[in-house]
Structures are given as structure tokens and as C-alpha cells.
mmCIF file of C-alpha atoms in Angstrom:
data_model
loop_
_atom_site.group_PDB
_atom_site.id
_atom_site.type_symbol
_atom_site.label_atom_id
_atom_site.label_comp_id
_atom_site.label_asym_id
_atom_site.label_seq_id
_atom_site.Cartn_x
_atom_site.Cartn_y
_atom_site.Cartn_z
ATOM 1 C CA GLU A 1 122.106 109.889 110.728
ATOM 2 C CA THR A 2 121.287 107.542 107.859
ATOM 3 C CA ARG A 3 117.805 109.017 107.546
ATOM 4 C CA ASN A 4 119.222 112.548 107.400
ATOM 5 C CA THR A 5 121.709 111.598 104.692
ATOM 6 C CA LEU A 6 119.066 109.865 102.570
ATOM 7 C CA THR A 7 116.621 112.732 103.064
ATOM 8 C CA ASP A 8 119.186 115.299 101.925
ATOM 9 C CA GLU A 9 120.056 113.286 98.809
ATOM 10 C CA LEU A 10 116.385 112.664 98.078
ATOM 11 C CA ASP A 11 115.651 116.382 98.309
ATOM 12 C CA LYS A 12 118.349 117.036 95.712
ATOM 13 C CA LEU A 13 116.756 114.460 93.400
ATOM 14 C CA CYS A 14 113.360 116.096 93.925
ATOM 15 C CA GLN A 15 114.798 119.470 92.923
ATOM 16 C CA THR A 16 116.355 117.932 89.827
ATOM 17 C CA ILE A 17 113.016 116.375 88.849
ATOM 18 C CA ASP A 18 111.240 119.703 89.299
ATOM 19 C CA THR A 19 113.808 121.313 86.997
ATOM 20 C CA LEU A 20 113.250 118.598 84.384
ATOM 21 C CA LYS A 21 109.491 119.146 84.463
ATOM 22 C CA THR A 22 110.099 122.789 83.545
ATOM 23 C CA THR A 23 112.902 122.425 81.003
ATOM 24 C CA LEU A 24 111.441 119.407 79.197
ATOM 25 C CA GLN A 25 107.811 120.486 79.339
ATOM 26 C CA THR A 26 107.442 121.018 75.594
ATOM 27 C CA THR A 27 109.680 118.133 74.459
ATOM 28 C CA ASP A 28 109.136 114.418 73.835
ATOM 29 C CA LEU A 29 111.617 113.650 76.616
ATOM 30 C CA SER A 30 109.080 114.833 79.193
ATOM 31 C CA ALA A 31 107.344 111.460 78.775
ATOM 32 C CA LEU A 32 110.438 109.805 80.245
ATOM 33 C CA ILE A 33 110.464 111.737 83.522
ATOM 34 C CA PRO A 34 108.562 108.874 85.271
ATOM 35 C CA ASP A 35 111.637 106.716 84.564
ATOM 36 C CA VAL A 36 113.426 109.034 86.999
ATOM 37 C CA GLN A 37 110.566 109.499 89.435
ATOM 38 C CA ILE A 38 110.282 105.779 90.228
ATOM 39 C CA PHE A 39 113.593 106.021 92.100
ATOM 40 C CA TYR A 40 112.466 109.082 94.019
ATOM 41 C CA TYR A 41 109.159 107.614 95.152
ATOM 42 C CA ALA A 42 110.636 104.235 96.107
ATOM 43 C CA VAL A 43 112.875 105.933 98.669
ATOM 44 C CA HIS A 44 110.343 108.623 99.589
ATOM 45 C CA TYR A 45 107.724 106.051 100.585
ATOM 46 C CA ALA A 46 110.261 104.000 102.540
ATOM 47 C CA LEU A 47 111.340 107.056 104.535
ATOM 48 C CA THR A 48 107.851 108.479 104.998
ATOM 49 C CA HIS A 49 106.175 105.261 106.107
ATOM 50 C CA ASP A 50 109.147 103.508 107.789
ATOM 51 C CA ILE A 51 109.074 100.526 105.439
ATOM 52 C CA PHE A 52 112.713 99.529 105.583
ATOM 53 C CA PHE A 53 112.472 95.808 106.331
ATOM 54 C CA GLU A 54 116.112 94.730 105.970
ATOM 55 C CA GLU A 55 119.330 96.503 106.920
ATOM 56 C CA ASP A 56 120.683 96.372 103.366
ATOM 57 C CA GLU A 57 117.760 98.504 102.192
ATOM 58 C CA PHE A 58 119.442 101.646 103.557
ATOM 59 C CA GLU A 59 122.314 101.092 101.128
ATOM 60 C CA ILE A 60 119.881 100.145 98.371
ATOM 61 C CA ALA A 61 118.058 103.447 98.922
ATOM 62 C CA GLY A 62 121.291 105.359 98.340
ATOM 63 C CA HIS A 63 121.948 103.449 95.131
ATOM 64 C CA LEU A 64 118.428 104.135 93.847
ATOM 65 C CA ILE A 65 118.760 107.868 94.476
ATOM 66 C CA ALA A 66 122.053 107.834 92.559
ATOM 67 C CA GLN A 67 120.391 105.990 89.678
ATOM 68 C CA GLY A 68 117.639 108.573 89.576
ATOM 69 C CA GLN A 69 120.175 111.381 89.413
ATOM 70 C CA ALA A 70 122.108 109.605 86.655
ATOM 71 C CA ARG A 71 118.984 109.241 84.503
ATOM 72 C CA ALA A 72 118.037 112.838 85.219
ATOM 73 C CA GLU A 73 121.460 114.035 84.072
ATOM 74 C CA GLU A 74 121.020 112.109 80.825
ATOM 75 C CA LEU A 75 117.653 113.713 80.215
ATOM 76 C CA LYS A 76 119.188 117.132 80.854
ATOM 77 C CA GLN A 77 121.620 116.396 78.029
ATOM 78 C CA GLY A 78 118.805 115.277 75.741
ATOM 79 C CA ASN A 79 119.618 111.567 76.034
ATOM 80 C CA ALA A 80 117.905 108.461 77.421
ATOM 81 C CA SER A 81 120.242 105.529 76.789
ATOM 82 C CA TRP A 82 118.248 103.136 78.963
ATOM 83 C CA THR A 83 115.414 103.142 76.407
ATOM 84 C CA GLN A 84 117.710 101.350 73.962
ATOM 85 C CA ASP A 85 119.489 99.013 76.395
ATOM 86 C CA THR A 86 118.971 95.272 76.639
ATOM 87 C CA GLY A 87 118.958 93.203 79.818
ATOM 88 C CA LEU A 88 117.338 94.065 83.145
ATOM 89 C CA MET A 89 115.462 97.351 83.014
ATOM 90 C CA VAL A 90 113.111 99.272 85.319
ATOM 91 C CA ARG A 91 110.637 101.745 83.861
ATOM 92 C CA GLY A 92 107.846 103.962 85.157
ATOM 93 C CA TYR A 93 104.627 105.595 84.001
ATOM 94 C CA LEU A 94 102.000 108.035 85.210
ATOM 95 C CA SER A 95 98.855 106.108 86.114
ATOM 96 C CA ASP A 96 95.554 107.350 84.728
ATOM 97 C CA LEU A 97 93.845 105.802 87.744
ATOM 98 C CA ASP A 98 95.130 108.252 90.363
ATOM 99 C CA ASN A 99 98.002 110.262 88.826
ATOM 100 C CA THR A 100 100.654 108.314 90.748
ATOM 101 C CA ILE A 101 103.987 107.186 89.349
ATOM 102 C CA GLN A 102 104.080 103.380 89.094
ATOM 103 C CA PRO A 103 107.096 101.140 88.432
ATOM 104 C CA TYR A 104 107.419 97.970 86.426
ATOM 105 C CA SER A 105 110.395 96.071 85.064
ATOM 106 C CA LEU A 106 111.472 94.379 81.873
ATOM 107 C CA VAL A 107 113.949 91.790 80.791
ATOM 108 C CA VAL A 108 114.781 93.217 77.367
ATOM 109 C CA PRO A 109 116.021 90.461 75.008
ATOM 110 C CA GLU A 110 119.456 90.667 73.454
ATOM 111 C CA SER A 111 117.765 90.503 70.050
ATOM 112 C CA PHE A 112 116.135 93.905 70.604
ATOM 113 C CA ASP A 113 117.555 96.605 68.351
ATOM 114 C CA ALA A 114 116.097 100.078 68.798
ATOM 115 C CA SER A 115 117.054 100.995 65.237
ATOM 116 C CA THR A 116 114.680 98.402 63.727
ATOM 117 C CA ASP A 117 110.940 97.765 63.877
ATOM 118 C CA THR A 118 111.256 93.997 64.379
ATOM 119 C CA ILE A 119 108.437 92.952 66.699
ATOM 120 C CA HIS A 120 108.905 90.642 69.676
ATOM 121 C CA ARG A 121 106.816 88.378 71.861
ATOM 122 C CA LEU A 122 106.061 89.667 75.372
ATOM 123 C CA ASP A 123 105.349 87.637 78.512
ATOM 124 C CA ILE A 124 103.846 89.238 81.618
ATOM 125 C CA TRP A 125 105.033 87.788 84.937
ATOM 126 C CA HIS A 126 102.992 88.324 88.116
ATOM 127 C CA HIS A 127 104.957 87.903 91.353
ATOM 128 C CA GLY A 128 103.821 85.972 94.403
ATOM 129 C CA ARG A 129 102.767 87.639 97.622
ATOM 130 C CA GLY A 130 105.602 89.262 99.579
ATOM 131 C CA GLY A 131 105.010 90.636 103.049
ATOM 132 C CA LYS A 132 108.276 92.581 102.898
ATOM 133 C CA LEU A 133 107.951 93.736 99.313
ATOM 134 C CA SER A 134 108.164 97.475 98.672
ATOM 135 C CA GLU A 135 108.860 99.631 95.640
ATOM 136 C CA LEU A 136 112.413 100.023 96.928
ATOM 137 C CA ARG A 137 112.967 96.249 97.131
ATOM 138 C CA PHE A 138 111.149 95.673 93.831
ATOM 139 C CA LEU A 139 113.411 98.071 91.904
ATOM 140 C CA HIS A 140 116.496 96.513 93.465
ATOM 141 C CA ASN A 141 115.441 92.923 92.828
ATOM 142 C CA GLN A 142 114.371 93.529 89.256
ATOM 143 C CA GLN A 143 117.738 95.024 88.360
ATOM 144 C CA ASN A 144 119.583 92.031 89.776
ATOM 145 C CA LYS A 145 117.392 88.984 89.079
ATOM 146 C CA PRO A 146 115.979 88.085 85.651
ATOM 147 C CA GLY A 147 113.317 85.785 87.124
ATOM 148 C CA GLU A 148 112.291 82.201 86.480
ATOM 149 C CA PHE A 149 111.738 82.514 82.737
ATOM 150 C CA THR A 150 113.699 84.388 80.086
ATOM 151 C CA PRO A 151 112.615 82.952 76.710
ATOM 152 C CA ASP A 152 114.726 83.853 73.693
ATOM 153 C CA ASP A 153 113.659 86.894 71.691
ATOM 154 C CA THR A 154 111.014 87.736 74.309
ATOM 155 C CA PHE A 155 110.343 90.749 76.509
ATOM 156 C CA MET A 156 109.518 89.700 80.073
ATOM 157 C CA LEU A 157 107.366 92.316 81.797
ATOM 158 C CA HIS A 158 107.352 92.042 85.603
ATOM 159 C CA THR A 159 104.479 93.852 87.293
ATOM 160 C CA TYR A 160 104.714 95.494 90.699
ATOM 161 C CA GLY A 161 100.948 95.912 90.883
ATOM 162 C CA ARG A 162 100.841 98.210 93.901
ATOM 163 C CA TRP A 163 102.242 95.564 96.210
ATOM 164 C CA SER A 164 100.239 92.370 96.865
ATOM 165 C CA ASN A 165 96.650 92.485 95.652
ATOM 166 C CA ALA A 166 96.654 89.552 93.195
ATOM 167 C CA MET A 167 96.606 92.101 90.362
ATOM 168 C CA LYS A 168 92.944 92.898 90.918
ATOM 169 C CA PHE A 169 91.266 96.312 91.105
ATOM 170 C CA ALA A 170 94.158 98.833 91.031
ATOM 171 C CA GLY A 171 96.567 95.970 90.396
ATOM 172 C CA GLU A 172 94.678 94.934 87.301
ATOM 173 C CA VAL A 173 94.817 98.514 86.045
ATOM 174 C CA ASP A 174 98.571 98.439 86.635
ATOM 175 C CA THR A 175 98.938 95.349 84.474
ATOM 176 C CA PHE A 176 97.339 96.944 81.443
ATOM 177 C CA GLU A 177 98.923 100.347 81.960
ATOM 178 C CA ALA A 178 102.384 98.762 82.193
ATOM 179 C CA LEU A 179 101.628 96.711 79.082
ATOM 180 C CA ASP A 180 100.474 99.801 77.189
ATOM 181 C CA HIS A 181 103.600 101.674 78.278
ATOM 182 C CA ALA A 182 105.828 98.843 77.071
ATOM 183 C CA LYS A 183 104.005 98.697 73.732
ATOM 184 C CA THR A 184 104.480 102.457 73.340
ATOM 185 C CA HIS A 185 108.242 102.271 73.821
ATOM 186 C CA TYR A 186 109.118 98.853 72.362
ATOM 187 C CA PRO A 187 108.078 96.901 69.226
ATOM 188 C CA ILE A 188 105.753 94.291 70.762
ATOM 189 C CA ASP A 189 103.874 91.663 68.737
ATOM 190 C CA GLU A 190 100.186 92.118 69.612
ATOM 191 C CA ASP A 191 99.500 88.462 68.694
ATOM 192 C CA ARG A 192 102.151 87.022 71.023
ATOM 193 C CA ILE A 193 101.363 88.353 74.491
ATOM 194 C CA CYS A 194 101.312 85.751 77.274
ATOM 195 C CA VAL A 195 100.663 85.958 81.003
ATOM 196 C CA ARG A 196 102.086 83.802 83.774
ATOM 197 C CA GLY A 197 102.817 83.972 87.463
ATOM 198 C CA PHE A 198 103.502 82.111 90.689
ATOM 199 C CA SER A 199 101.366 81.640 93.813
ATOM 200 C CA MET A 200 99.401 84.892 94.207
ATOM 201 C CA GLY A 201 100.664 85.742 90.725
ATOM 202 C CA GLY A 202 99.246 82.437 89.513
ATOM 203 C CA ALA A 203 95.833 83.506 90.780
ATOM 204 C CA ALA A 204 96.291 86.809 88.968
ATOM 205 C CA THR A 205 97.204 84.918 85.797
ATOM 206 C CA TRP A 206 94.068 82.767 86.028
ATOM 207 C CA HIS A 207 91.884 85.822 86.608
ATOM 208 C CA GLN A 208 93.292 87.819 83.710
ATOM 209 C CA ALA A 209 93.428 84.894 81.290
ATOM 210 C CA VAL A 210 89.742 84.201 81.930
ATOM 211 C CA HIS A 211 88.528 87.794 81.705
ATOM 212 C CA HIS A 212 90.863 89.096 79.001
ATOM 213 C CA ALA A 213 91.504 86.083 76.797
ATOM 214 C CA ASP A 214 91.041 88.226 73.686
ATOM 215 C CA ILE A 215 94.450 89.845 74.151
#
């Protein structure tokens, strides 16, 4: 019964996304459709591959579908308020690697003002390994927990990295694609980009700091 309900609501979100792709095709807002699609795919994958690990994730799935619809409705009206909000934020982009929609999250500092060009430091945070991590759980967690570090006047970018691969191979691509997406939509200081992480994310931090120290 729960599966049927979620599937019906997810189908409605899919139809809404298809409509957006048509109506926004020639507008700048089309670039923001992945910010809606992340909610669709998080639930789609959970339903398709049976990756609900905890009972509360059924309720979380319903909330994510509703969030996707809410963002879609804003785009229909020509708005995207979340691009100017501060606090905990989830975003999405189309990966050049395989044309999939990938999520990441930000802690947007209170000092951010979309009406100015003031640049800000950005820290990347790589998560530790999680056997029960999924896109569904990632989106939920990142909208409810700011993480270990929230420096003043600093964007914190939390990578999903296609689950738990120590941000190597496809995960490494995700890091730089998420960073590029953030730099496209927010005023980031190119000379103040840091990387940190815990456990598996610590290994990812070591790897990227060694191989990409120039940035």
C-alpha cells in the first residue's frame, strides 16, 4: 500500500518534470530542473532497487516528493527562491560523465546576499562510508544536519559522490562537478577553497589534496 502511494505521487512528479522540460526549454530556468529531479531520483531508486533501510524512510520519501513538487511549482511561476536562500540547501546537476542527475548539498552562510557579488570561502566536506546511505537518506540528512564544521562566512559543500567510493573515479568527477556547479550559482573565492573529510572522506581528502593541490 505504501509502495503504491509513493509510486502514484512519484509518477505525478515525473509528469511535472516532463512539462518543465518542455515549457522551460528555451529559458535560463531550464538549468535549475536538476534541483527538482534530485528528489524524483532519490525516491525512484529507492523504490526500484528496494533500498529502504529504515522504516522512517517511507515517510521521508513522501516529504521528498512534496519538496520536488514545490520547487517545480516555483519554476512554473518563473521563480526559484531556493537559489537565494541561506542555511541548509540541496542542489543537483547533470553529470557530464554519464548524463545522470547527481545531488550535493550546501550550508549557505548567513552572510550570503544574492544581490551582491561579495565572494566567499568554500569548504568541501567528504562523508565517511555509510552502508545504509542512499540518495534518499542523503537529501534528508543534509536538510536537517549542518555537519561538523560551519565556519563563518563560508559555504560548506557536502558531496554525495555516488555513495561510498572514497571520492575516486566517478566520485572524484562528482567532487569537481559539484564544485563547478556551486561556483556557477554562488560567488565563490577561487583562492579560498579547502577540502576536508572524515574516515573514508579523510582518505578522499588526502587523495584530492595531493593530486589537485593547485586549486
